[in-house]
Coordinates of C-alpha atoms and ligand atoms in Angstrom, one line a residue:
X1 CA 102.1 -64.9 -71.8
X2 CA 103.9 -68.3 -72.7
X3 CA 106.3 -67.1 -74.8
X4 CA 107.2 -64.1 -71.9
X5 CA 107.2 -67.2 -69.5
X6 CA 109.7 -68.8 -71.7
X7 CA 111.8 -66.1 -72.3
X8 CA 112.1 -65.0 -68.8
X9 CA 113.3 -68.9 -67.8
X10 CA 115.7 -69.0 -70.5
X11 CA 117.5 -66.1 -69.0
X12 CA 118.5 -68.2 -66.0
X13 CA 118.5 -71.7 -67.7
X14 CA 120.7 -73.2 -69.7
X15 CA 118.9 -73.3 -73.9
X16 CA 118.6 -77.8 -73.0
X17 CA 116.8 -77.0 -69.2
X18 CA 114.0 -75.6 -71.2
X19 CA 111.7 -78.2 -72.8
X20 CA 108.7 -76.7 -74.8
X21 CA 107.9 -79.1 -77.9
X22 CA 104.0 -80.4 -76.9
X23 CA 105.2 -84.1 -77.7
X24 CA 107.5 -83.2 -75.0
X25 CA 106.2 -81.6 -72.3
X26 CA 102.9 -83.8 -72.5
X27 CA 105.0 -87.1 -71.6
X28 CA 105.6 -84.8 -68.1
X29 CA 101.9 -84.6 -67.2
X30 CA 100.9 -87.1 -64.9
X31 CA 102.4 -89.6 -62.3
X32 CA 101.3 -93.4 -62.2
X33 CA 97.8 -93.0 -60.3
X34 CA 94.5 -93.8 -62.6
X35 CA 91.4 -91.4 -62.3
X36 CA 93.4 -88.3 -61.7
X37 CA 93.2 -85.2 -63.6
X38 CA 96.2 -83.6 -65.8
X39 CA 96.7 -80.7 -67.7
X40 CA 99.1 -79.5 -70.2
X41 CA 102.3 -77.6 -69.2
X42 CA 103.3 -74.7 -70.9
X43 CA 107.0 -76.0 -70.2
X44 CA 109.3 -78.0 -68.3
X45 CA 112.0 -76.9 -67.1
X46 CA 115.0 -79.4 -65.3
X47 CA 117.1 -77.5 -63.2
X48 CA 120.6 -78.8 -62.5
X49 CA 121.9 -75.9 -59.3
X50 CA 119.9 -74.9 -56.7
X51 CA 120.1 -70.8 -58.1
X52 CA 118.3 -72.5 -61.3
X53 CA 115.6 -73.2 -59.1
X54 CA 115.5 -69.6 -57.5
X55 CA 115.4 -68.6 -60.6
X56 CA 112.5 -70.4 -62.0
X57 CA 110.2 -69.6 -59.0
X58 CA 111.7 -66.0 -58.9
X59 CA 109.7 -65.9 -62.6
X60 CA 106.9 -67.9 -62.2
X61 CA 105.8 -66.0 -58.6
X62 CA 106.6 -62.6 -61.0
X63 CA 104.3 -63.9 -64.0
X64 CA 101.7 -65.3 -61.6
X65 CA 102.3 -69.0 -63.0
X66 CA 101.6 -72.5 -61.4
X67 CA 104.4 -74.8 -60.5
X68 CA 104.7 -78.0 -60.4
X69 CA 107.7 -80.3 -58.9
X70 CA 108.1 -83.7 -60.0
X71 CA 110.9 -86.5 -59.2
X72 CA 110.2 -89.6 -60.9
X73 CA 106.8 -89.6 -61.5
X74 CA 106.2 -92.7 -59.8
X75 CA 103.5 -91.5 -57.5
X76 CA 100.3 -93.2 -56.6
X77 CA 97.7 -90.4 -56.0
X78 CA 98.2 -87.6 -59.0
X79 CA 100.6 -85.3 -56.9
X80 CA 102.9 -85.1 -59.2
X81 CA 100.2 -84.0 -62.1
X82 CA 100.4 -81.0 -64.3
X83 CA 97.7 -78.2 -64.1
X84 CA 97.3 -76.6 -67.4
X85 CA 99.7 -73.7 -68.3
X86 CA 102.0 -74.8 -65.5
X87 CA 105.7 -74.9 -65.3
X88 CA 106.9 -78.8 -64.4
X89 CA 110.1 -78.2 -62.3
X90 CA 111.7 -81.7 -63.1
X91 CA 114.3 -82.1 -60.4
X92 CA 115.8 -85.5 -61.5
X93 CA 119.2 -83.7 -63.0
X94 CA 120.1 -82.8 -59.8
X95 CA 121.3 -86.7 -58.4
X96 CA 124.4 -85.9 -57.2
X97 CA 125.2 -87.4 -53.7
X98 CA 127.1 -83.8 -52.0
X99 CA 128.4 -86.2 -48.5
X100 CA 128.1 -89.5 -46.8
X101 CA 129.4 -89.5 -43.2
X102 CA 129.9 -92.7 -41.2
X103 CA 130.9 -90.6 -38.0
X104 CA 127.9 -88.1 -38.6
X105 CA 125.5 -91.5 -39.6
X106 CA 124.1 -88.8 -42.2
X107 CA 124.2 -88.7 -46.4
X108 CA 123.5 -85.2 -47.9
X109 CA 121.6 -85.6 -51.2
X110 CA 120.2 -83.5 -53.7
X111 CA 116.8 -84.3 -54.4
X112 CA 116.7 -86.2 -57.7
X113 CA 119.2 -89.0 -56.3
X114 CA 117.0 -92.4 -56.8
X115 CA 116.3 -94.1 -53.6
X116 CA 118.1 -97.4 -54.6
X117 CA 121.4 -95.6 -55.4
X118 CA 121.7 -93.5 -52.4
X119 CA 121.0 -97.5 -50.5
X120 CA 123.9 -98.6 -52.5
X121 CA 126.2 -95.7 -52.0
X122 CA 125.6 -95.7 -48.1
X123 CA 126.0 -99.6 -48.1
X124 CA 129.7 -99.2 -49.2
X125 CA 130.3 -97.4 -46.2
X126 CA 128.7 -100.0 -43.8
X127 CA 125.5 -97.8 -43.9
X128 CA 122.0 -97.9 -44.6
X129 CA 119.2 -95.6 -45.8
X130 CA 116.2 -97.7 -44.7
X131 CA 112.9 -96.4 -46.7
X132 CA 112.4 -98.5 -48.7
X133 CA 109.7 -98.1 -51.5
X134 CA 108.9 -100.9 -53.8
X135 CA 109.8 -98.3 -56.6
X136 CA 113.3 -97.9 -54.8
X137 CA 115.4 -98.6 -58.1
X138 CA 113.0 -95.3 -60.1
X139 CA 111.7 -93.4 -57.3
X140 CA 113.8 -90.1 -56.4
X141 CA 114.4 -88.6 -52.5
X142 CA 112.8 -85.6 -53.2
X143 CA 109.6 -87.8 -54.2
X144 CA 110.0 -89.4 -50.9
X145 CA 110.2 -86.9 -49.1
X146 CA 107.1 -84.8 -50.6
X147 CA 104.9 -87.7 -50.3
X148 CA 106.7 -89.3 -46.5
X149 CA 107.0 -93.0 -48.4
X150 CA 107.1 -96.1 -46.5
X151 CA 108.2 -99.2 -48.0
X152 CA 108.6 -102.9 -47.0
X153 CA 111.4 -102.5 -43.6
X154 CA 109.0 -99.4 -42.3
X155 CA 107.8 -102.3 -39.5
X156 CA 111.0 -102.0 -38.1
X157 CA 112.8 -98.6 -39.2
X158 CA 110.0 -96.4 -39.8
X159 CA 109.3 -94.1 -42.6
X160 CA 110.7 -91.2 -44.6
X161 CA 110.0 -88.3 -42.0
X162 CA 112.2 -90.5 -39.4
X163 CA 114.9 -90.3 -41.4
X164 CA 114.8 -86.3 -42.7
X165 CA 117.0 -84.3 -40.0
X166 CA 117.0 -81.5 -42.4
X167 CA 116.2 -79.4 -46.0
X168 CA 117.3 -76.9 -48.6
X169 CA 113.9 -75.6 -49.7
X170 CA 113.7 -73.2 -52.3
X171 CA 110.3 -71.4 -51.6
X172 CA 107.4 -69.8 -53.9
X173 CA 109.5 -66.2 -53.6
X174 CA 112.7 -67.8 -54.9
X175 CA 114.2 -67.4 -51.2
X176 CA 116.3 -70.3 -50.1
X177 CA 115.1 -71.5 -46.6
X178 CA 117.5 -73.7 -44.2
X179 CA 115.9 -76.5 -42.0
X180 CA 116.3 -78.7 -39.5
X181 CA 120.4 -80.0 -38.6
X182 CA 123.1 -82.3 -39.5
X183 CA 123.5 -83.1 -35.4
X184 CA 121.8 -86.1 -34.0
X185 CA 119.4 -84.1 -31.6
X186 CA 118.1 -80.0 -32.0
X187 CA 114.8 -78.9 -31.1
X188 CA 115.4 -74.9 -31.8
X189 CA 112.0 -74.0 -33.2
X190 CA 109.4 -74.9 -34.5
X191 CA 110.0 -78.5 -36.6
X192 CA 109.7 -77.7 -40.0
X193 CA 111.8 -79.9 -41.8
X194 CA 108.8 -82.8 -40.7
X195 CA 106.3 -79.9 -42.0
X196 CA 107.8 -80.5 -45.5
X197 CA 107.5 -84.2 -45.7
X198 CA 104.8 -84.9 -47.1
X199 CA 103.4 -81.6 -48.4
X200 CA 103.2 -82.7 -51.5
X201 CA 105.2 -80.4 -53.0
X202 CA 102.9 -77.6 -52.2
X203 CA 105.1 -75.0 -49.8
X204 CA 108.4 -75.1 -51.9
X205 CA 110.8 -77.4 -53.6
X206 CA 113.4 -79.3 -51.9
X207 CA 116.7 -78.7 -53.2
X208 CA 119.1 -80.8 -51.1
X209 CA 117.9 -83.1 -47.9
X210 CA 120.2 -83.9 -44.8
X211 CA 119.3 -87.9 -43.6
X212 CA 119.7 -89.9 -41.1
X213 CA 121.6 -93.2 -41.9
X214 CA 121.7 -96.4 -39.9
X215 CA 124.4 -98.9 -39.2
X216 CA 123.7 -101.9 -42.0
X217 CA 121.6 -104.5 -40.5
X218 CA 122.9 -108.1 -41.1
X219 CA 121.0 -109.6 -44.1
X220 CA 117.5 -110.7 -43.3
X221 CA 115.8 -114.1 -43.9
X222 CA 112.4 -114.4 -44.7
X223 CA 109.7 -117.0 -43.9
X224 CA 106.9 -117.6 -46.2
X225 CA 103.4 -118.6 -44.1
X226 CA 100.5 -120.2 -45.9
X227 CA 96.9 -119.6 -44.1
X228 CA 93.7 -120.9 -45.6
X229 CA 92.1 -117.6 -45.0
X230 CA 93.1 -113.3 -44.5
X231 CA 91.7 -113.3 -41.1
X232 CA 94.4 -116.1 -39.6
X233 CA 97.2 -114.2 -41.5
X234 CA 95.9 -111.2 -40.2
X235 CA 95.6 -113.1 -36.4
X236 CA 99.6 -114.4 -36.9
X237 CA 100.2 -110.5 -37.7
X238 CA 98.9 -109.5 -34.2
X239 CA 99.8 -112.6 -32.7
X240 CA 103.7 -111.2 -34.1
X241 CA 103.5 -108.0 -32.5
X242 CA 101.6 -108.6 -29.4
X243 CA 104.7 -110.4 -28.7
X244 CA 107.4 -107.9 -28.7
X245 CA 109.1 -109.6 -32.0
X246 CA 110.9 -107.0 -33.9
X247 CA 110.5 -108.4 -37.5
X248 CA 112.5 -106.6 -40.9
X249 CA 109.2 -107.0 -42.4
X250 CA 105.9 -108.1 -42.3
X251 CA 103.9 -108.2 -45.8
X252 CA 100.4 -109.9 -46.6
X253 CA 99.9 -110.8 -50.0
X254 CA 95.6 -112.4 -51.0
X255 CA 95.6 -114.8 -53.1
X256 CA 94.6 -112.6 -56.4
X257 CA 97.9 -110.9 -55.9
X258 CA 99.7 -114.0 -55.7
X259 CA 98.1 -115.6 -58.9
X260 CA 98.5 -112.1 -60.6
X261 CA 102.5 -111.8 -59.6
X262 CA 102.3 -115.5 -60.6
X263 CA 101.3 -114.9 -63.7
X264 CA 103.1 -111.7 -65.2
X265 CA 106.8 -113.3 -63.4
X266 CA 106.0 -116.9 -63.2
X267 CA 107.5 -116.7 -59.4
X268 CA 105.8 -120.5 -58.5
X269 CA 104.4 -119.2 -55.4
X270 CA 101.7 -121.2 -54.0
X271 CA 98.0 -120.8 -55.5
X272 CA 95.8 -122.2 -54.0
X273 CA 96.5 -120.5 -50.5
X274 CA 94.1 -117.6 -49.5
X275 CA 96.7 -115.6 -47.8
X276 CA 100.8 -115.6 -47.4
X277 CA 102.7 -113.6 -45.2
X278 CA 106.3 -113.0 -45.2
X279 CA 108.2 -112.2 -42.2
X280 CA 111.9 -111.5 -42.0
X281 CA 114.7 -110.9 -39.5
X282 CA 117.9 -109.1 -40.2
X283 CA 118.7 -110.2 -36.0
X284 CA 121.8 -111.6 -35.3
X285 CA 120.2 -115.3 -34.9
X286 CA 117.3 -114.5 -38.0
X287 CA 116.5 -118.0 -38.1
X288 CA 115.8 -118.7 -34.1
X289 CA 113.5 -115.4 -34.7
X290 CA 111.5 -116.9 -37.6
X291 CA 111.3 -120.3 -35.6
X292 CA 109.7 -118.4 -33.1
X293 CA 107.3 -116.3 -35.6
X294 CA 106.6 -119.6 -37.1
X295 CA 105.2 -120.9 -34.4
X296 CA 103.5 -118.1 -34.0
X297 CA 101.7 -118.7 -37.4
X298 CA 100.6 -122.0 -37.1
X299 CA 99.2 -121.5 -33.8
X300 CA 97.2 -118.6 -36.0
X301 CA 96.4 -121.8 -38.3
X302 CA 98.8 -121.8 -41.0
X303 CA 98.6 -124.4 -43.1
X304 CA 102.2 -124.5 -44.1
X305 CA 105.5 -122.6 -42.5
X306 CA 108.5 -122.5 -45.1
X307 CA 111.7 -120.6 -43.9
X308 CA 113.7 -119.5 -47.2
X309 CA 116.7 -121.8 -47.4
X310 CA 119.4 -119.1 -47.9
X311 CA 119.6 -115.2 -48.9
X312 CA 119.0 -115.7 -52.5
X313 CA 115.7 -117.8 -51.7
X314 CA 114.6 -114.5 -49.7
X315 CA 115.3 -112.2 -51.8
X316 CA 113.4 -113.9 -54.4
X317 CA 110.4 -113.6 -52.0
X318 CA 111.0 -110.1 -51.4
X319 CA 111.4 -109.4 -55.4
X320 CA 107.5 -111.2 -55.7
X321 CA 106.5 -109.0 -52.7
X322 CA 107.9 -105.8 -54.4
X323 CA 106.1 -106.7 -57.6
X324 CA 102.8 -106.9 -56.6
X325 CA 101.5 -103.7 -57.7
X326 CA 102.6 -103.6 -61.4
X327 CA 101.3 -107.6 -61.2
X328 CA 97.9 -107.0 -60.4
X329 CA 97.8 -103.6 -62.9
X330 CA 98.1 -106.7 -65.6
X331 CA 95.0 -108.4 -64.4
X332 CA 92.9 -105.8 -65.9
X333 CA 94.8 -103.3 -67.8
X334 CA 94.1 -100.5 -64.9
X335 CA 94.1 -100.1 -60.9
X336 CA 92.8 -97.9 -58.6
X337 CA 95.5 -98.3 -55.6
X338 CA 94.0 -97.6 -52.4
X339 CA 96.2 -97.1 -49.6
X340 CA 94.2 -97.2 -46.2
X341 CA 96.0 -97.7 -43.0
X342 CA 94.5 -99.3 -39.7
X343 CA 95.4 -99.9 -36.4
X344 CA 97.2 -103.5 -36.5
X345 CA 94.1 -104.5 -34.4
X346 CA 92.2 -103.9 -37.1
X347 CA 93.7 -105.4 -40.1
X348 CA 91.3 -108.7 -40.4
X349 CA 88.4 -106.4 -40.0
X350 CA 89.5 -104.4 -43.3
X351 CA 90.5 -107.2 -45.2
X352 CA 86.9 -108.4 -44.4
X353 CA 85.6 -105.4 -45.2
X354 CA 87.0 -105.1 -48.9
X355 CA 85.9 -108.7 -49.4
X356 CA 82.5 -107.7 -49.5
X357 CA 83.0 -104.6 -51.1
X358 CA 84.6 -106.7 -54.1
X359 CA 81.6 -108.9 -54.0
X360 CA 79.2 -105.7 -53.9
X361 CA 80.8 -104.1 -57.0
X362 CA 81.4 -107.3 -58.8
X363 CA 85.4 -106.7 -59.1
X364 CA 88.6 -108.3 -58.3
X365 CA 90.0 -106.8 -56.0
X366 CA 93.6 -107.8 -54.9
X367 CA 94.9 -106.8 -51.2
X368 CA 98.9 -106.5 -50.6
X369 CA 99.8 -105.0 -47.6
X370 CA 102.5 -103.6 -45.5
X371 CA 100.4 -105.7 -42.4
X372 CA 103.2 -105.4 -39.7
X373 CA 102.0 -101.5 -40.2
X374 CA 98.3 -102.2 -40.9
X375 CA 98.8 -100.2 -44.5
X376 CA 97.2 -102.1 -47.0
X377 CA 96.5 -101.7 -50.5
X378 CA 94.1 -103.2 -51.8
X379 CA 93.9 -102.9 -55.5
X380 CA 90.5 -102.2 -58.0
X381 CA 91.4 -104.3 -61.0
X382 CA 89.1 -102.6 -64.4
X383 CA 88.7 -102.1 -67.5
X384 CA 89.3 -98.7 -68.2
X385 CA 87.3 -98.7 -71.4
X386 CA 84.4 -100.2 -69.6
X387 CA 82.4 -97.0 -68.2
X388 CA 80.6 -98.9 -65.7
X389 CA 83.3 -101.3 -64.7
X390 CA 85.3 -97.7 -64.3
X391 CA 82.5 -95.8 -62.3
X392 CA 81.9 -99.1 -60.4
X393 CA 86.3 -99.4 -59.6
X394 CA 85.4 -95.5 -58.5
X395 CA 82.9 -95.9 -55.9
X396 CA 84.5 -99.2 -54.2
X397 CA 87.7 -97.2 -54.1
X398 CA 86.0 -94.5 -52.3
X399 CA 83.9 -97.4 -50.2
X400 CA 87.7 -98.7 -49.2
X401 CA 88.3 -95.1 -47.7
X402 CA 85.2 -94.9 -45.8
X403 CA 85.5 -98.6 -44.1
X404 CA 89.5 -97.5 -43.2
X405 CA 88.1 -94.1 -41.4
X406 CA 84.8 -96.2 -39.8
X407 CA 87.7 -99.1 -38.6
X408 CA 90.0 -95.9 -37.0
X409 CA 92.6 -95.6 -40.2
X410 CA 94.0 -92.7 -42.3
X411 CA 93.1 -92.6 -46.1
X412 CA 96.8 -92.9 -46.9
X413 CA 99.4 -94.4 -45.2
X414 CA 102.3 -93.6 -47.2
X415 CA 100.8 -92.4 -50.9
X416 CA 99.9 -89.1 -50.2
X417 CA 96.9 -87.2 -50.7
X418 CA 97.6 -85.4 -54.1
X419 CA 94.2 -85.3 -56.4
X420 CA 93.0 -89.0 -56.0
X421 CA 91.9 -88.3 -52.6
X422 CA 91.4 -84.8 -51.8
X423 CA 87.9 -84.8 -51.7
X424 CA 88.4 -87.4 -48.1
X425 CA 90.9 -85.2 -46.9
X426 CA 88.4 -82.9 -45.3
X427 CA 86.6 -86.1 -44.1
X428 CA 89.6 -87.2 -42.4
X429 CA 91.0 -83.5 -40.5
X430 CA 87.5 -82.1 -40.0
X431 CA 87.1 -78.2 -40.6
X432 CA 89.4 -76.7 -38.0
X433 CA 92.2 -79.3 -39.5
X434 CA 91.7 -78.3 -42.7
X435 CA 91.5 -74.4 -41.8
X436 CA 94.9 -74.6 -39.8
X437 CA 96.1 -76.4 -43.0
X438 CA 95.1 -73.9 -45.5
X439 CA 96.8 -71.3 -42.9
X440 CA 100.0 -73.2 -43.3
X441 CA 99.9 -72.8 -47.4
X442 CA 99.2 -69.6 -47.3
X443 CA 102.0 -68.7 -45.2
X444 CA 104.6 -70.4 -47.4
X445 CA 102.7 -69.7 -51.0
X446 CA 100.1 -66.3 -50.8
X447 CA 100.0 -66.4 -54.3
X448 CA 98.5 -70.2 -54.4
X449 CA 101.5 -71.4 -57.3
X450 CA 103.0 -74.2 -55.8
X451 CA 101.5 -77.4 -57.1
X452 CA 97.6 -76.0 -57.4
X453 CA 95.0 -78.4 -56.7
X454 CA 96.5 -81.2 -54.6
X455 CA 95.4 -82.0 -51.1
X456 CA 92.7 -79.3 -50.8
Ligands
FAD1 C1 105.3 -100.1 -58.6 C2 105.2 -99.1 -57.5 C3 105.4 -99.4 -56.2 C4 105.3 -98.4 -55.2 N1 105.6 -98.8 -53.9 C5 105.5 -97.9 -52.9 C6 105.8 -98.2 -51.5 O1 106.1 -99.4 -51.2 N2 105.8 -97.2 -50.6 C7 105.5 -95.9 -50.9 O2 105.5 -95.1 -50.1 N3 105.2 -95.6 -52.2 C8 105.2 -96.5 -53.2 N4 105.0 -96.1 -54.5 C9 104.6 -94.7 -54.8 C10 105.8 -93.8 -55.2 O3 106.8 -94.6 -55.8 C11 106.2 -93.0 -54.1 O4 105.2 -92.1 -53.7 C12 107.5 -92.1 -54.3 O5 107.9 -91.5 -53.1 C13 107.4 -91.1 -55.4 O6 108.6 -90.6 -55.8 P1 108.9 -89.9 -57.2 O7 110.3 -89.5 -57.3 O8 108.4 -90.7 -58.3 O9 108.0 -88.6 -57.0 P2 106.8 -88.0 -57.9 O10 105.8 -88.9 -58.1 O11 107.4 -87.3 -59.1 O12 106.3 -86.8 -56.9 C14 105.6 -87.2 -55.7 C15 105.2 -85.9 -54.9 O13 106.4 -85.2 -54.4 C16 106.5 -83.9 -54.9 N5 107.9 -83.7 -55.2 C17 108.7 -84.4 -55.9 N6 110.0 -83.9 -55.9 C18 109.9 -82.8 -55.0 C19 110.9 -81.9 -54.6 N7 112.2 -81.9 -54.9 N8 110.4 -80.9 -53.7 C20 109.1 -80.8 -53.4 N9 108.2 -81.7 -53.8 C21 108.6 -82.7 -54.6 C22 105.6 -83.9 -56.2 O14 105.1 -82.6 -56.4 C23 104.5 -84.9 -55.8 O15 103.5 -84.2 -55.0 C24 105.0 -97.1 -55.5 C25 104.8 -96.7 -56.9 C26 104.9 -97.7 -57.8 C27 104.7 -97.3 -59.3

């Protein structure tokens, strides 16, 4: 069967598209997320034209063989993971950037282009492509769009779907599907370009993406406000909104995340603080806007307001911000990376929450969050080769989940579903959800091919 698999792909595929060595194919298994199944692809295949594509799901749809798309691999929640005998359609040879138009506002992209290039690209032109993911300079569009990122400026711009007006999709059949526009309004049928992002690569593989651009923001300042506990941070956060202020961004890092990013970039930020948020402004007058949001904070009882001096000063913040993640995997060696959302009423209630779930399990647990959203992540620090630690990093991941549901949230905010959660998926739709759901797969894939396993 493998070897007719791999002689059927080679007929459409140039002889270096075609990867089978073990050694090989094996580093293509899994994405980033701990905890997550993965098995072994019979090959990967990395498709530079979008016929190449049609040609690999023309075979693997004859052959009755799984598919799985991948970008970067960066993922958080196993959605990118190999299932045993599968073929791993790698689509991060096809970067190229086809258009930008500054009359249009729109860049036309093929979906292996890296977040952060397509930023710089658009920038030239006076443009900007807002998502932004703290992966930016790894993670690919096509990623983004199968798993609707977020990212740091979402407060203020929104997410991934806002900015997807429409898709090449190359579907289980082979057939090339058109969606969506390149116009700034259409409503003819149904919508589903927003039905692709974030389906996890399960009802076809994106082969170009029309999006929305934006007119480049001023550069933002940042404020840095220390509070003696999470709960006054998360009081300046409502405080912030229940205000009408517009910030850039609005992130909460505890204070295990700021000791871990600290230690693993010696950054100098302060230590002995419970909680700092960051706020920013790319306004016209940033820094009458962050006098104002300061205020704002101490009247929430911070115990110190610091406005960064100059751009570099922000960026510097933003750079400790963006690192949090990959700081706090150093604490332990291995994180579980929940990514709950609440309403922003609720933020203070969750942060509680996961306090006393860290106490319960006996774990560090480090919280950054996205708080001008209400997506947090807080982050099970373990010792993988510690089976209790690990069952015990388990079960307070899957505590996390349940408080974010009991407190009004989604299980994922901007991560996706993929394996690490699909068990809470159900919890979340209910049965109906999930039936109209399954319908929608089965339109798009009868056979069941494209990435097997995620989400349901
Ligand atoms: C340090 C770090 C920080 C992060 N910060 C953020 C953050 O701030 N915000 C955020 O949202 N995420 C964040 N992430 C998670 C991750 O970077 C995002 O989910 C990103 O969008 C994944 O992109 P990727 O190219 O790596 O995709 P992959 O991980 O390869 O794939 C993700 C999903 O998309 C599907 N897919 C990929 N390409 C296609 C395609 N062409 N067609 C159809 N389906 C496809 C895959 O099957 C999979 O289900 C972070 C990850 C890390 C490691």
């Amino acid at each position: 069967m493998s070897s007719a698999l791999v002689e059927a792909l080679r007929a459409g595929l140039p002889a270096d598209a075609v990867l089978t060595d073990p050694d090989v194919t094996s580093s293509y298994a899994h994405d980033m997320a701990s905890f997550c199944d993965a098995g072994a692809p019979a090959v990967v295949v990395l498709p530079r034209t979008v016929e190449q594509v049609q040609h690999v799901m023309r075979t693997a749809t004859a052959l009755r063989v799984p598919v799985v798309p991948q970008g970067a691999r960066t993922g958080l929640s196993g959605g990118a993971n190999a299932s045993d005998g599968c073929v791993v359609v790698s689509l991060v040879k096809m970067d190229r950037i086809l258009e930008i138009s500054p009359v249009d506002r729109i860049a036309v992209v093929e979906p292996g282009v890296v977040n952060a290039t397509l930023s710089r690209a658009v920038a030239e032109h006076g443009l900007a492509y807002p998502p932004d993911p703290s992966s930016w300079e790894m993670c690919t569009i096509g990623g983004n769009i199968g798993t609707a990122s977020g990212g740091l400026c979402c407060v203020k711009y929104g997410v991934t779907a806002e900015y997807v007006l429409g898709l090449d999709v190359v579907l289980a059949d082979g057939r090339l599907l058109r969606t969506g526009r390149r116009t700034a309004k259409g409503v003819a049928g149904y919508d589903l370009t927003r039905l692709f992002v974030g389906s996890e690569g399960s009802l076809g593989i994106v082969v170009r993406a029309v999006l929305a651009l934006k007119p480049r923001p001023p550069r933002q300042l940042v404020l840095a406000a220390e509070f003696a506990s999470a709960a006054a941070a998360c009081d300046a956060v409502c405080a912030v909104m229940a205000k009408g202020h517009l910030p850039s961004l609005l992130e909460l890092m505890d204070r295990t995340t700021i000791r871990a990013v600290n230690s693993l970039a010696h950054m100098g930020l302060p230590e002995t603080t419970e909680a700092l948020l960051l706020a920013a402004f790319d306004t016209p007058d940033p820094a009458a806007d962050l006098a104002a949001v300061g205020a704002l904070c101490e009247a929430a009882g911070a115990t110190q307001v610091v406005p960064a001096e100059d751009a570099a000063e922000s960026e510097l913040l933003l750079q400790a911000r963006r690192l949090s993640l990959t700081a706090l995997e150093a604490v332990k060696g291995t994180t579980m990376i929940d990514d709950v959302c609440v309403p922003r009423s609720r933020l203070g209630d969750l942060l509680d929450g996961v306090e006393r779930i860290a106490e319960k399990y006996a774990l560090t647990i480090g919280v950054c969050a996205h708080a001008g959203d209400g997506n947090t992540h807080p982050t099970v620090c373990f010792d993988a080769a510690d089976p209790d630690e690990s069952r015990r990093a388990r079960e307070s991941f899957d505590e996390i989940m349940a408080l974010g549901l009991d407190l009004g949230g989604t299980i994922t905010g901007e991560h996706g579903v993929g394996v690490l959660k699909k068990e809470w998926l159900a919890r979340e739709l209910g049965p109906v959800g999930v039936e109209m759901q399954r319908a929608v797969k089965a339109a798009f894939d009868p056979h069941h091919l494209l990435n097997p396993g995620k989400l349901f």
